[in-house]
PDB file of N, CA and C in Angstrom:
ATOM      1  N   MET A  20       1.155  19.059  17.480  1.00  0.00           N
ATOM      2  CA  MET A  20      -0.118  19.375  16.858  1.00  0.00           C
ATOM      3  C   MET A  20       0.047  20.620  16.006  1.00  0.00           C
ATOM      4  N   THR A  21      -0.463  20.590  14.808  1.00  0.00           N
ATOM      5  CA  THR A  21      -0.343  21.739  13.918  1.00  0.00           C
ATOM      6  C   THR A  21      -1.616  22.560  13.951  1.00  0.00           C
ATOM      7  N   ASP A  22      -1.493  23.801  13.532  1.00  0.00           N
ATOM      8  CA  ASP A  22      -2.653  24.681  13.482  1.00  0.00           C
ATOM      9  C   ASP A  22      -3.395  24.564  12.155  1.00  0.00           C
ATOM     10  N   ALA A  23      -2.823  23.812  11.206  1.00  0.00           N
ATOM     11  CA  ALA A  23      -3.450  23.671   9.898  1.00  0.00           C
ATOM     12  C   ALA A  23      -4.753  22.887  10.039  1.00  0.00           C
ATOM     13  N   PRO A  24      -5.759  23.258   9.266  1.00  0.00           N
ATOM     14  CA  PRO A  24      -7.014  22.509   9.337  1.00  0.00           C
ATOM     15  C   PRO A  24      -6.808  21.082   8.843  1.00  0.00           C
ATOM     16  N   HIS A  25      -7.488  20.152   9.459  1.00  0.00           N
ATOM     17  CA  HIS A  25      -7.360  18.741   9.079  1.00  0.00           C
ATOM     18  C   HIS A  25      -8.446  18.402   8.076  1.00  0.00           C
ATOM     19  N   ASP A  26      -8.043  17.852   6.961  1.00  0.00           N
ATOM     20  CA  ASP A  26      -8.989  17.427   5.944  1.00  0.00           C
ATOM     21  C   ASP A  26      -9.294  15.957   6.189  1.00  0.00           C
ATOM     22  N   SER A  27     -10.465  15.669   6.713  1.00  0.00           N
ATOM     23  CA  SER A  27     -10.801  14.300   7.102  1.00  0.00           C
ATOM     24  C   SER A  27     -10.990  13.370   5.905  1.00  0.00           C
ATOM     25  N   THR A  28     -11.078  13.918   4.687  1.00  0.00           N
ATOM     26  CA  THR A  28     -11.230  13.055   3.520  1.00  0.00           C
ATOM     27  C   THR A  28      -9.895  12.447   3.096  1.00  0.00           C
ATOM     28  N   HIS A  29      -8.799  12.963   3.601  1.00  0.00           N
ATOM     29  CA  HIS A  29      -7.469  12.438   3.260  1.00  0.00           C
ATOM     30  C   HIS A  29      -6.808  11.897   4.509  1.00  0.00           C
ATOM     31  N   GLU A  30      -6.711  10.574   4.562  1.00  0.00           N
ATOM     32  CA  GLU A  30      -6.076   9.946   5.700  1.00  0.00           C
ATOM     33  C   GLU A  30      -4.586  10.279   5.721  1.00  0.00           C
ATOM     34  N   ASP A  31      -3.997  10.215   6.888  1.00  0.00           N
ATOM     35  CA  ASP A  31      -2.564  10.459   6.976  1.00  0.00           C
ATOM     36  C   ASP A  31      -1.798   9.221   6.517  1.00  0.00           C
ATOM     37  N   ARG A  32      -0.508   9.381   6.377  1.00  0.00           N
ATOM     38  CA  ARG A  32       0.343   8.320   5.843  1.00  0.00           C
ATOM     39  C   ARG A  32       0.249   7.040   6.660  1.00  0.00           C
ATOM     40  N   ALA A  33       0.231   7.171   7.990  1.00  0.00           N
ATOM     41  CA  ALA A  33       0.179   5.982   8.845  1.00  0.00           C
ATOM     42  C   ALA A  33      -1.100   5.179   8.605  1.00  0.00           C
ATOM     43  N   THR A  34      -2.204   5.874   8.429  1.00  0.00           N
ATOM     44  CA  THR A  34      -3.481   5.204   8.178  1.00  0.00           C
ATOM     45  C   THR A  34      -3.456   4.503   6.828  1.00  0.00           C
ATOM     46  N   VAL A  35      -2.949   5.192   5.802  1.00  0.00           N
ATOM     47  CA  VAL A  35      -2.854   4.592   4.464  1.00  0.00           C
ATOM     48  C   VAL A  35      -1.951   3.364   4.510  1.00  0.00           C
ATOM     49  N   GLU A  36      -0.803   3.484   5.174  1.00  0.00           N
ATOM     50  CA  GLU A  36       0.121   2.344   5.245  1.00  0.00           C
ATOM     51  C   GLU A  36      -0.521   1.175   5.975  1.00  0.00           C
ATOM     52  N   ARG A  37      -1.240   1.444   7.047  1.00  0.00           N
ATOM     53  CA  ARG A  37      -1.906   0.379   7.799  1.00  0.00           C
ATOM     54  C   ARG A  37      -2.932  -0.347   6.910  1.00  0.00           C
ATOM     55  N   GLU A  38      -3.720   0.409   6.154  1.00  0.00           N
ATOM     56  CA  GLU A  38      -4.699  -0.207   5.256  1.00  0.00           C
ATOM     57  C   GLU A  38      -4.009  -1.007   4.152  1.00  0.00           C
ATOM     58  N   LEU A  39      -2.927  -0.450   3.599  1.00  0.00           N
ATOM     59  CA  LEU A  39      -2.198  -1.168   2.554  1.00  0.00           C
ATOM     60  C   LEU A  39      -1.609  -2.463   3.088  1.00  0.00           C
ATOM     61  N   ARG A  40      -1.076  -2.433   4.305  1.00  0.00           N
ATOM     62  CA  ARG A  40      -0.522  -3.656   4.906  1.00  0.00           C
ATOM     63  C   ARG A  40      -1.608  -4.728   5.026  1.00  0.00           C
ATOM     64  N   SER A  41      -2.811  -4.313   5.395  1.00  0.00           N
ATOM     65  CA  SER A  41      -3.921  -5.256   5.500  1.00  0.00           C
ATOM     66  C   SER A  41      -4.262  -5.839   4.128  1.00  0.00           C
ATOM     67  N   MET A  42      -4.267  -4.995   3.097  1.00  0.00           N
ATOM     68  CA  MET A  42      -4.541  -5.456   1.730  1.00  0.00           C
ATOM     69  C   MET A  42      -3.449  -6.403   1.239  1.00  0.00           C
ATOM     70  N   ILE A  43      -2.190  -6.078   1.568  1.00  0.00           N
ATOM     71  CA  ILE A  43      -1.054  -6.925   1.181  1.00  0.00           C
ATOM     72  C   ILE A  43      -1.194  -8.298   1.843  1.00  0.00           C
ATOM     73  N   ALA A  44      -1.519  -8.299   3.134  1.00  0.00           N
ATOM     74  CA  ALA A  44      -1.680  -9.561   3.861  1.00  0.00           C
ATOM     75  C   ALA A  44      -2.784 -10.400   3.230  1.00  0.00           C
ATOM     76  N   GLU A  45      -3.901  -9.763   2.907  1.00  0.00           N
ATOM     77  CA  GLU A  45      -5.014 -10.496   2.309  1.00  0.00           C
ATOM     78  C   GLU A  45      -4.632 -11.056   0.935  1.00  0.00           C
ATOM     79  N   ALA A  46      -3.998 -10.226   0.111  1.00  0.00           N
ATOM     80  CA  ALA A  46      -3.617 -10.668  -1.240  1.00  0.00           C
ATOM     81  C   ALA A  46      -2.599 -11.803  -1.191  1.00  0.00           C
ATOM     82  N   ALA A  47      -1.651 -11.717  -0.246  1.00  0.00           N
ATOM     83  CA  ALA A  47      -0.597 -12.734  -0.135  1.00  0.00           C
ATOM     84  C   ALA A  47      -1.005 -13.909   0.756  1.00  0.00           C
ATOM     85  N   ARG A  48      -2.214 -13.826   1.325  1.00  0.00           N
ATOM     86  CA  ARG A  48      -2.724 -14.868   2.222  1.00  0.00           C
ATOM     87  C   ARG A  48      -1.805 -15.077   3.427  1.00  0.00           C
ATOM     88  N   LEU A  49      -1.442 -13.946   4.024  1.00  0.00           N
ATOM     89  CA  LEU A  49      -0.596 -13.969   5.217  1.00  0.00           C
ATOM     90  C   LEU A  49      -1.382 -13.401   6.396  1.00  0.00           C
ATOM     91  N   ASP A  50      -0.907 -13.671   7.601  1.00  0.00           N
ATOM     92  CA  ASP A  50      -1.499 -13.121   8.806  1.00  0.00           C
ATOM     93  C   ASP A  50      -1.253 -11.606   8.823  1.00  0.00           C
ATOM     94  N   ALA A  51      -2.311 -10.839   8.986  1.00  0.00           N
ATOM     95  CA  ALA A  51      -2.196  -9.375   8.983  1.00  0.00           C
ATOM     96  C   ALA A  51      -1.269  -8.884  10.091  1.00  0.00           C
ATOM     97  N   ALA A  52      -1.255  -9.560  11.222  1.00  0.00           N
ATOM     98  CA  ALA A  52      -0.379  -9.155  12.329  1.00  0.00           C
ATOM     99  C   ALA A  52       1.090  -9.299  11.943  1.00  0.00           C
ATOM    100  N   VAL A  53       1.407 -10.338  11.181  1.00  0.00           N
ATOM    101  CA  VAL A  53       2.790 -10.551  10.731  1.00  0.00           C
ATOM    102  C   VAL A  53       3.192  -9.442   9.769  1.00  0.00           C
ATOM    103  N   VAL A  54       2.354  -9.170   8.774  1.00  0.00           N
ATOM    104  CA  VAL A  54       2.655  -8.115   7.803  1.00  0.00           C
ATOM    105  C   VAL A  54       2.711  -6.755   8.502  1.00  0.00           C
ATOM    106  N   GLY A  55       1.888  -6.563   9.503  1.00  0.00           N
ATOM    107  CA  GLY A  55       1.868  -5.303  10.244  1.00  0.00           C
ATOM    108  C   GLY A  55       3.166  -5.005  10.972  1.00  0.00           C
ATOM    109  N   LYS A  56       3.929  -6.039  11.303  1.00  0.00           N
ATOM    110  CA  LYS A  56       5.185  -5.864  12.049  1.00  0.00           C
ATOM    111  C   LYS A  56       6.420  -5.779  11.158  1.00  0.00           C
ATOM    112  N   LEU A  57       6.260  -6.029   9.868  1.00  0.00           N
ATOM    113  CA  LEU A  57       7.417  -5.998   8.960  1.00  0.00           C
ATOM    114  C   LEU A  57       7.918  -4.572   8.766  1.00  0.00           C
ATOM    115  N   PRO A  58       9.226  -4.387   8.549  1.00  0.00           N
ATOM    116  CA  PRO A  58       9.753  -3.058   8.244  1.00  0.00           C
ATOM    117  C   PRO A  58       9.119  -2.527   6.953  1.00  0.00           C
ATOM    118  N   ALA A  59       8.981  -1.218   6.856  1.00  0.00           N
ATOM    119  CA  ALA A  59       8.347  -0.607   5.680  1.00  0.00           C
ATOM    120  C   ALA A  59       9.113  -0.885   4.399  1.00  0.00           C
ATOM    121  N   ASP A  60      10.423  -1.158   4.505  1.00  0.00           N
ATOM    122  CA  ASP A  60      11.210  -1.415   3.294  1.00  0.00           C
ATOM    123  C   ASP A  60      11.178  -2.891   2.871  1.00  0.00           C
ATOM    124  N   THR A  61      10.311  -3.686   3.498  1.00  0.00           N
ATOM    125  CA  THR A  61      10.174  -5.090   3.119  1.00  0.00           C
ATOM    126  C   THR A  61       9.661  -5.194   1.691  1.00  0.00           C
ATOM    127  N   GLU A  62      10.344  -5.986   0.873  1.00  0.00           N
ATOM    128  CA  GLU A  62       9.967  -6.136  -0.530  1.00  0.00           C
ATOM    129  C   GLU A  62       8.694  -6.959  -0.652  1.00  0.00           C
ATOM    130  N   LEU A  63       7.765  -6.468  -1.480  1.00  0.00           N
ATOM    131  CA  LEU A  63       6.488  -7.158  -1.656  1.00  0.00           C
ATOM    132  C   LEU A  63       6.661  -8.524  -2.311  1.00  0.00           C
ATOM    133  N   PHE A  64       7.614  -8.624  -3.251  1.00  0.00           N
ATOM    134  CA  PHE A  64       7.837  -9.894  -3.948  1.00  0.00           C
ATOM    135  C   PHE A  64       9.016 -10.657  -3.353  1.00  0.00           C
ATOM    136  N   GLY A  65       9.529 -10.178  -2.218  1.00  0.00           N
ATOM    137  CA  GLY A  65      10.646 -10.841  -1.540  1.00  0.00           C
ATOM    138  C   GLY A  65      10.170 -11.993  -0.676  1.00  0.00           C
ATOM    139  N   PRO A  66      11.101 -12.649   0.025  1.00  0.00           N
ATOM    140  CA  PRO A  66      10.776 -13.866   0.768  1.00  0.00           C
ATOM    141  C   PRO A  66       9.809 -13.674   1.945  1.00  0.00           C
ATOM    142  N   GLU A  67       9.821 -12.510   2.585  1.00  0.00           N
ATOM    143  CA  GLU A  67       8.961 -12.317   3.755  1.00  0.00           C
ATOM    144  C   GLU A  67       7.485 -12.274   3.375  1.00  0.00           C
ATOM    145  N   ILE A  68       7.160 -11.570   2.288  1.00  0.00           N
ATOM    146  CA  ILE A  68       5.772 -11.448   1.855  1.00  0.00           C
ATOM    147  C   ILE A  68       5.468 -12.432   0.743  1.00  0.00           C
ATOM    148  N   GLY A  69       6.380 -12.574  -0.203  1.00  0.00           N
ATOM    149  CA  GLY A  69       6.237 -13.576  -1.250  1.00  0.00           C
ATOM    150  C   GLY A  69       5.031 -13.376  -2.155  1.00  0.00           C
ATOM    151  N   LEU A  70       4.733 -12.115  -2.460  1.00  0.00           N
ATOM    152  CA  LEU A  70       3.605 -11.818  -3.347  1.00  0.00           C
ATOM    153  C   LEU A  70       3.837 -12.474  -4.707  1.00  0.00           C
ATOM    154  N   THR A  71       2.829 -13.142  -5.231  1.00  0.00           N
ATOM    155  CA  THR A  71       2.911 -13.724  -6.570  1.00  0.00           C
ATOM    156  C   THR A  71       2.335 -12.720  -7.566  1.00  0.00           C
ATOM    157  N   SER A  72       2.514 -12.975  -8.840  1.00  0.00           N
ATOM    158  CA  SER A  72       1.966 -12.045  -9.836  1.00  0.00           C
ATOM    159  C   SER A  72       0.444 -11.995  -9.744  1.00  0.00           C
ATOM    160  N   LEU A  73      -0.201 -13.120  -9.492  1.00  0.00           N
ATOM    161  CA  LEU A  73      -1.655 -13.127  -9.352  1.00  0.00           C
ATOM    162  C   LEU A  73      -2.086 -12.353  -8.103  1.00  0.00           C
ATOM    163  N   ALA A  74      -1.369 -12.553  -7.005  1.00  0.00           N
ATOM    164  CA  ALA A  74      -1.669 -11.801  -5.782  1.00  0.00           C
ATOM    165  C   ALA A  74      -1.418 -10.309  -6.002  1.00  0.00           C
ATOM    166  N   GLY A  75      -0.413  -9.983  -6.815  1.00  0.00           N
ATOM    167  CA  GLY A  75      -0.138  -8.588  -7.140  1.00  0.00           C
ATOM    168  C   GLY A  75      -1.300  -7.933  -7.873  1.00  0.00           C
ATOM    169  N   VAL A  76      -1.900  -8.673  -8.800  1.00  0.00           N
ATOM    170  CA  VAL A  76      -3.070  -8.168  -9.526  1.00  0.00           C
ATOM    171  C   VAL A  76      -4.235  -7.948  -8.557  1.00  0.00           C
ATOM    172  N   THR A  77      -4.427  -8.892  -7.640  1.00  0.00           N
ATOM    173  CA  THR A  77      -5.468  -8.759  -6.618  1.00  0.00           C
ATOM    174  C   THR A  77      -5.225  -7.513  -5.773  1.00  0.00           C
ATOM    175  N   LEU A  78      -3.973  -7.303  -5.371  1.00  0.00           N
ATOM    176  CA  LEU A  78      -3.610  -6.134  -4.573  1.00  0.00           C
ATOM    177  C   LEU A  78      -3.879  -4.845  -5.339  1.00  0.00           C
ATOM    178  N   LEU A  79      -3.496  -4.801  -6.613  1.00  0.00           N
ATOM    179  CA  LEU A  79      -3.719  -3.594  -7.420  1.00  0.00           C
ATOM    180  C   LEU A  79      -5.212  -3.272  -7.526  1.00  0.00           C
ATOM    181  N   GLY A  80      -6.033  -4.295  -7.672  1.00  0.00           N
ATOM    182  CA  GLY A  80      -7.476  -4.084  -7.721  1.00  0.00           C
ATOM    183  C   GLY A  80      -8.004  -3.522  -6.415  1.00  0.00           C
ATOM    184  N   ALA A  81      -7.515  -4.043  -5.297  1.00  0.00           N
ATOM    185  CA  ALA A  81      -7.946  -3.568  -3.983  1.00  0.00           C
ATOM    186  C   ALA A  81      -7.521  -2.120  -3.754  1.00  0.00           C
ATOM    187  N   VAL A  82      -6.313  -1.775  -4.179  1.00  0.00           N
ATOM    188  CA  VAL A  82      -5.821  -0.396  -4.033  1.00  0.00           C
ATOM    189  C   VAL A  82      -6.674   0.557  -4.865  1.00  0.00           C
ATOM    190  N   ASP A  83      -6.997   0.155  -6.081  1.00  0.00           N
ATOM    191  CA  ASP A  83      -7.841   0.988  -6.949  1.00  0.00           C
ATOM    192  C   ASP A  83      -9.233   1.156  -6.346  1.00  0.00           C
ATOM    193  N   ASP A  84      -9.817   0.070  -5.849  1.00  0.00           N
ATOM    194  CA  ASP A  84     -11.153   0.133  -5.246  1.00  0.00           C
ATOM    195  C   ASP A  84     -11.179   1.030  -4.019  1.00  0.00           C
ATOM    196  N   ARG A  85     -10.173   0.906  -3.152  1.00  0.00           N
ATOM    197  CA  ARG A  85     -10.169   1.638  -1.879  1.00  0.00           C
ATOM    198  C   ARG A  85      -9.707   3.092  -2.017  1.00  0.00           C
ATOM    199  N   PHE A  86      -8.632   3.296  -2.786  1.00  0.00           N
ATOM    200  CA  PHE A  86      -8.022   4.625  -2.846  1.00  0.00           C
ATOM    201  C   PHE A  86      -8.247   5.347  -4.165  1.00  0.00           C
ATOM    202  N   GLY A  87      -8.790   4.647  -5.176  1.00  0.00           N
ATOM    203  CA  GLY A  87      -8.995   5.273  -6.479  1.00  0.00           C
ATOM    204  C   GLY A  87      -7.699   5.528  -7.224  1.00  0.00           C
ATOM    205  N   VAL A  88      -6.677   4.732  -6.922  1.00  0.00           N
ATOM    206  CA  VAL A  88      -5.376   4.873  -7.576  1.00  0.00           C
ATOM    207  C   VAL A  88      -5.138   3.635  -8.435  1.00  0.00           C
ATOM    208  N   ASP A  89      -5.095   3.834  -9.758  1.00  0.00           N
ATOM    209  CA  ASP A  89      -4.840   2.731 -10.683  1.00  0.00           C
ATOM    210  C   ASP A  89      -3.329   2.638 -10.883  1.00  0.00           C
ATOM    211  N   VAL A  90      -2.685   1.874 -10.008  1.00  0.00           N
ATOM    212  CA  VAL A  90      -1.222   1.782 -10.001  1.00  0.00           C
ATOM    213  C   VAL A  90      -0.698   1.308 -11.351  1.00  0.00           C
ATOM    214  N   ALA A  91      -1.333   0.294 -11.934  1.00  0.00           N
ATOM    215  CA  ALA A  91      -0.857  -0.268 -13.207  1.00  0.00           C
ATOM    216  C   ALA A  91      -0.891   0.762 -14.328  1.00  0.00           C
ATOM    217  N   ALA A  92      -1.875   1.650 -14.327  1.00  0.00           N
ATOM    218  CA  ALA A  92      -1.982   2.674 -15.372  1.00  0.00           C
ATOM    219  C   ALA A  92      -1.021   3.836 -15.133  1.00  0.00           C
ATOM    220  N   LEU A  93      -0.760   4.147 -13.871  1.00  0.00           N
ATOM    221  CA  LEU A  93       0.061   5.310 -13.528  1.00  0.00           C
ATOM    222  C   LEU A  93       1.549   4.987 -13.408  1.00  0.00           C
ATOM    223  N   ASP A  94       1.879   3.733 -13.167  1.00  0.00           N
ATOM    224  CA  ASP A  94       3.269   3.323 -12.949  1.00  0.00           C
ATOM    225  C   ASP A  94       3.543   2.105 -13.830  1.00  0.00           C
ATOM    226  N   LEU A  95       3.810   2.365 -15.105  1.00  0.00           N
ATOM    227  CA  LEU A  95       3.959   1.269 -16.072  1.00  0.00           C
ATOM    228  C   LEU A  95       5.075   0.307 -15.723  1.00  0.00           C
ATOM    229  N   SER A  96       6.127   0.789 -15.083  1.00  0.00           N
ATOM    230  CA  SER A  96       7.232  -0.091 -14.694  1.00  0.00           C
ATOM    231  C   SER A  96       6.949  -0.808 -13.370  1.00  0.00           C
ATOM    232  N   LEU A  97       5.870  -0.395 -12.687  1.00  0.00           N
ATOM    233  CA  LEU A  97       5.472  -0.962 -11.394  1.00  0.00           C
ATOM    234  C   LEU A  97       6.565  -0.864 -10.326  1.00  0.00           C
ATOM    235  N   ASP A  98       7.393   0.176 -10.418  1.00  0.00           N
ATOM    236  CA  ASP A  98       8.409   0.416  -9.389  1.00  0.00           C
ATOM    237  C   ASP A  98       7.774   0.623  -8.016  1.00  0.00           C
ATOM    238  N   SER A  99       6.547   1.105  -7.998  1.00  0.00           N
ATOM    239  CA  SER A  99       5.868   1.374  -6.729  1.00  0.00           C
ATOM    240  C   SER A  99       5.582   0.085  -5.956  1.00  0.00           C
ATOM    241  N   LEU A 100       5.674  -1.052  -6.616  1.00  0.00           N
ATOM    242  CA  LEU A 100       5.439  -2.327  -5.936  1.00  0.00           C
ATOM    243  C   LEU A 100       6.720  -2.939  -5.361  1.00  0.00           C
ATOM    244  N   GLN A 101       7.769  -2.143  -5.257  1.00  0.00           N
ATOM    245  CA  GLN A 101       9.034  -2.619  -4.704  1.00  0.00           C
ATOM    246  C   GLN A 101       8.880  -3.040  -3.242  1.00  0.00           C
ATOM    247  N   SER A 102       8.240  -2.177  -2.441  1.00  0.00           N
ATOM    248  CA  SER A 102       8.149  -2.448  -1.005  1.00  0.00           C
ATOM    249  C   SER A 102       6.868  -1.840  -0.442  1.00  0.00           C
ATOM    250  N   ILE A 103       6.623  -2.117   0.829  1.00  0.00           N
ATOM    251  CA  ILE A 103       5.479  -1.510   1.510  1.00  0.00           C
ATOM    252  C   ILE A 103       5.594   0.006   1.443  1.00  0.00           C
ATOM    253  N   ALA A 104       6.788   0.536   1.700  1.00  0.00           N
ATOM    254  CA  ALA A 104       7.006   1.982   1.710  1.00  0.00           C
ATOM    255  C   ALA A 104       6.790   2.610   0.334  1.00  0.00           C
ATOM    256  N   THR A 105       7.299   1.980  -0.724  1.00  0.00           N
ATOM    257  CA  THR A 105       7.155   2.579  -2.056  1.00  0.00           C
ATOM    258  C   THR A 105       5.696   2.589  -2.488  1.00  0.00           C
ATOM    259  N   LEU A 106       4.948   1.545  -2.138  1.00  0.00           N
ATOM    260  CA  LEU A 106       3.526   1.524  -2.476  1.00  0.00           C
ATOM    261  C   LEU A 106       2.771   2.585  -1.686  1.00  0.00           C
ATOM    262  N   THR A 107       3.111   2.728  -0.410  1.00  0.00           N
ATOM    263  CA  THR A 107       2.464   3.758   0.419  1.00  0.00           C
ATOM    264  C   THR A 107       2.732   5.142  -0.148  1.00  0.00           C
ATOM    265  N   GLU A 108       3.986   5.443  -0.491  1.00  0.00           N
ATOM    266  CA  GLU A 108       4.326   6.752  -1.048  1.00  0.00           C
ATOM    267  C   GLU A 108       3.590   7.004  -2.355  1.00  0.00           C
ATOM    268  N   PHE A 109       3.493   5.983  -3.193  1.00  0.00           N
ATOM    269  CA  PHE A 109       2.822   6.122  -4.489  1.00  0.00           C
ATOM    270  C   PHE A 109       1.342   6.444  -4.298  1.00  0.00           C
ATOM    271  N   VAL A 110       0.703   5.706  -3.410  1.00  0.00           N
ATOM    272  CA  VAL A 110      -0.725   5.948  -3.161  1.00  0.00           C
ATOM    273  C   VAL A 110      -0.930   7.350  -2.576  1.00  0.00           C
ATOM    274  N   MET A 111      -0.085   7.745  -1.634  1.00  0.00           N
ATOM    275  CA  MET A 111      -0.197   9.083  -1.031  1.00  0.00           C
ATOM    276  C   MET A 111      -0.048  10.176  -2.101  1.00  0.00           C
ATOM    277  N   ALA A 112       0.839   9.966  -3.048  1.00  0.00           N
ATOM    278  CA  ALA A 112       1.127  10.980  -4.072  1.00  0.00           C
ATOM    279  C   ALA A 112       0.049  11.072  -5.145  1.00  0.00           C
ATOM    280  N   HIS A 113      -0.727  10.003  -5.329  1.00  0.00           N
ATOM    281  CA  HIS A 113      -1.662   9.959  -6.459  1.00  0.00           C
ATOM    282  C   HIS A 113      -3.137   9.933  -6.082  1.00  0.00           C
ATOM    283  N   ARG A 114      -3.476  10.148  -4.824  1.00  0.00           N
ATOM    284  CA  ARG A 114      -4.880  10.114  -4.480  1.00  0.00           C
ATOM    285  C   ARG A 114      -5.528  11.462  -4.569  1.00  0.00           C
TER     286      ARG A 114
END
């Protein structure tokens, strides 16, 4: 436990990742429990998640609505969509 004051308006990384996993599952039409158990380095467009370009657009909209991070505008190469971990780090850095 740290002595630093906790800012309740900014969720911690684990909370953000958990919410993103839920959004990924919804966009990819997968069971949230399955996505919740995948390693953080699982590729979003890889075989385990199999995100399509249309599902990716849906995911980007959900991320913008929930976190106020316009990934497409801030990351033109969309490198942040490589994996669960890269998307989590990107959202944490830009909120």
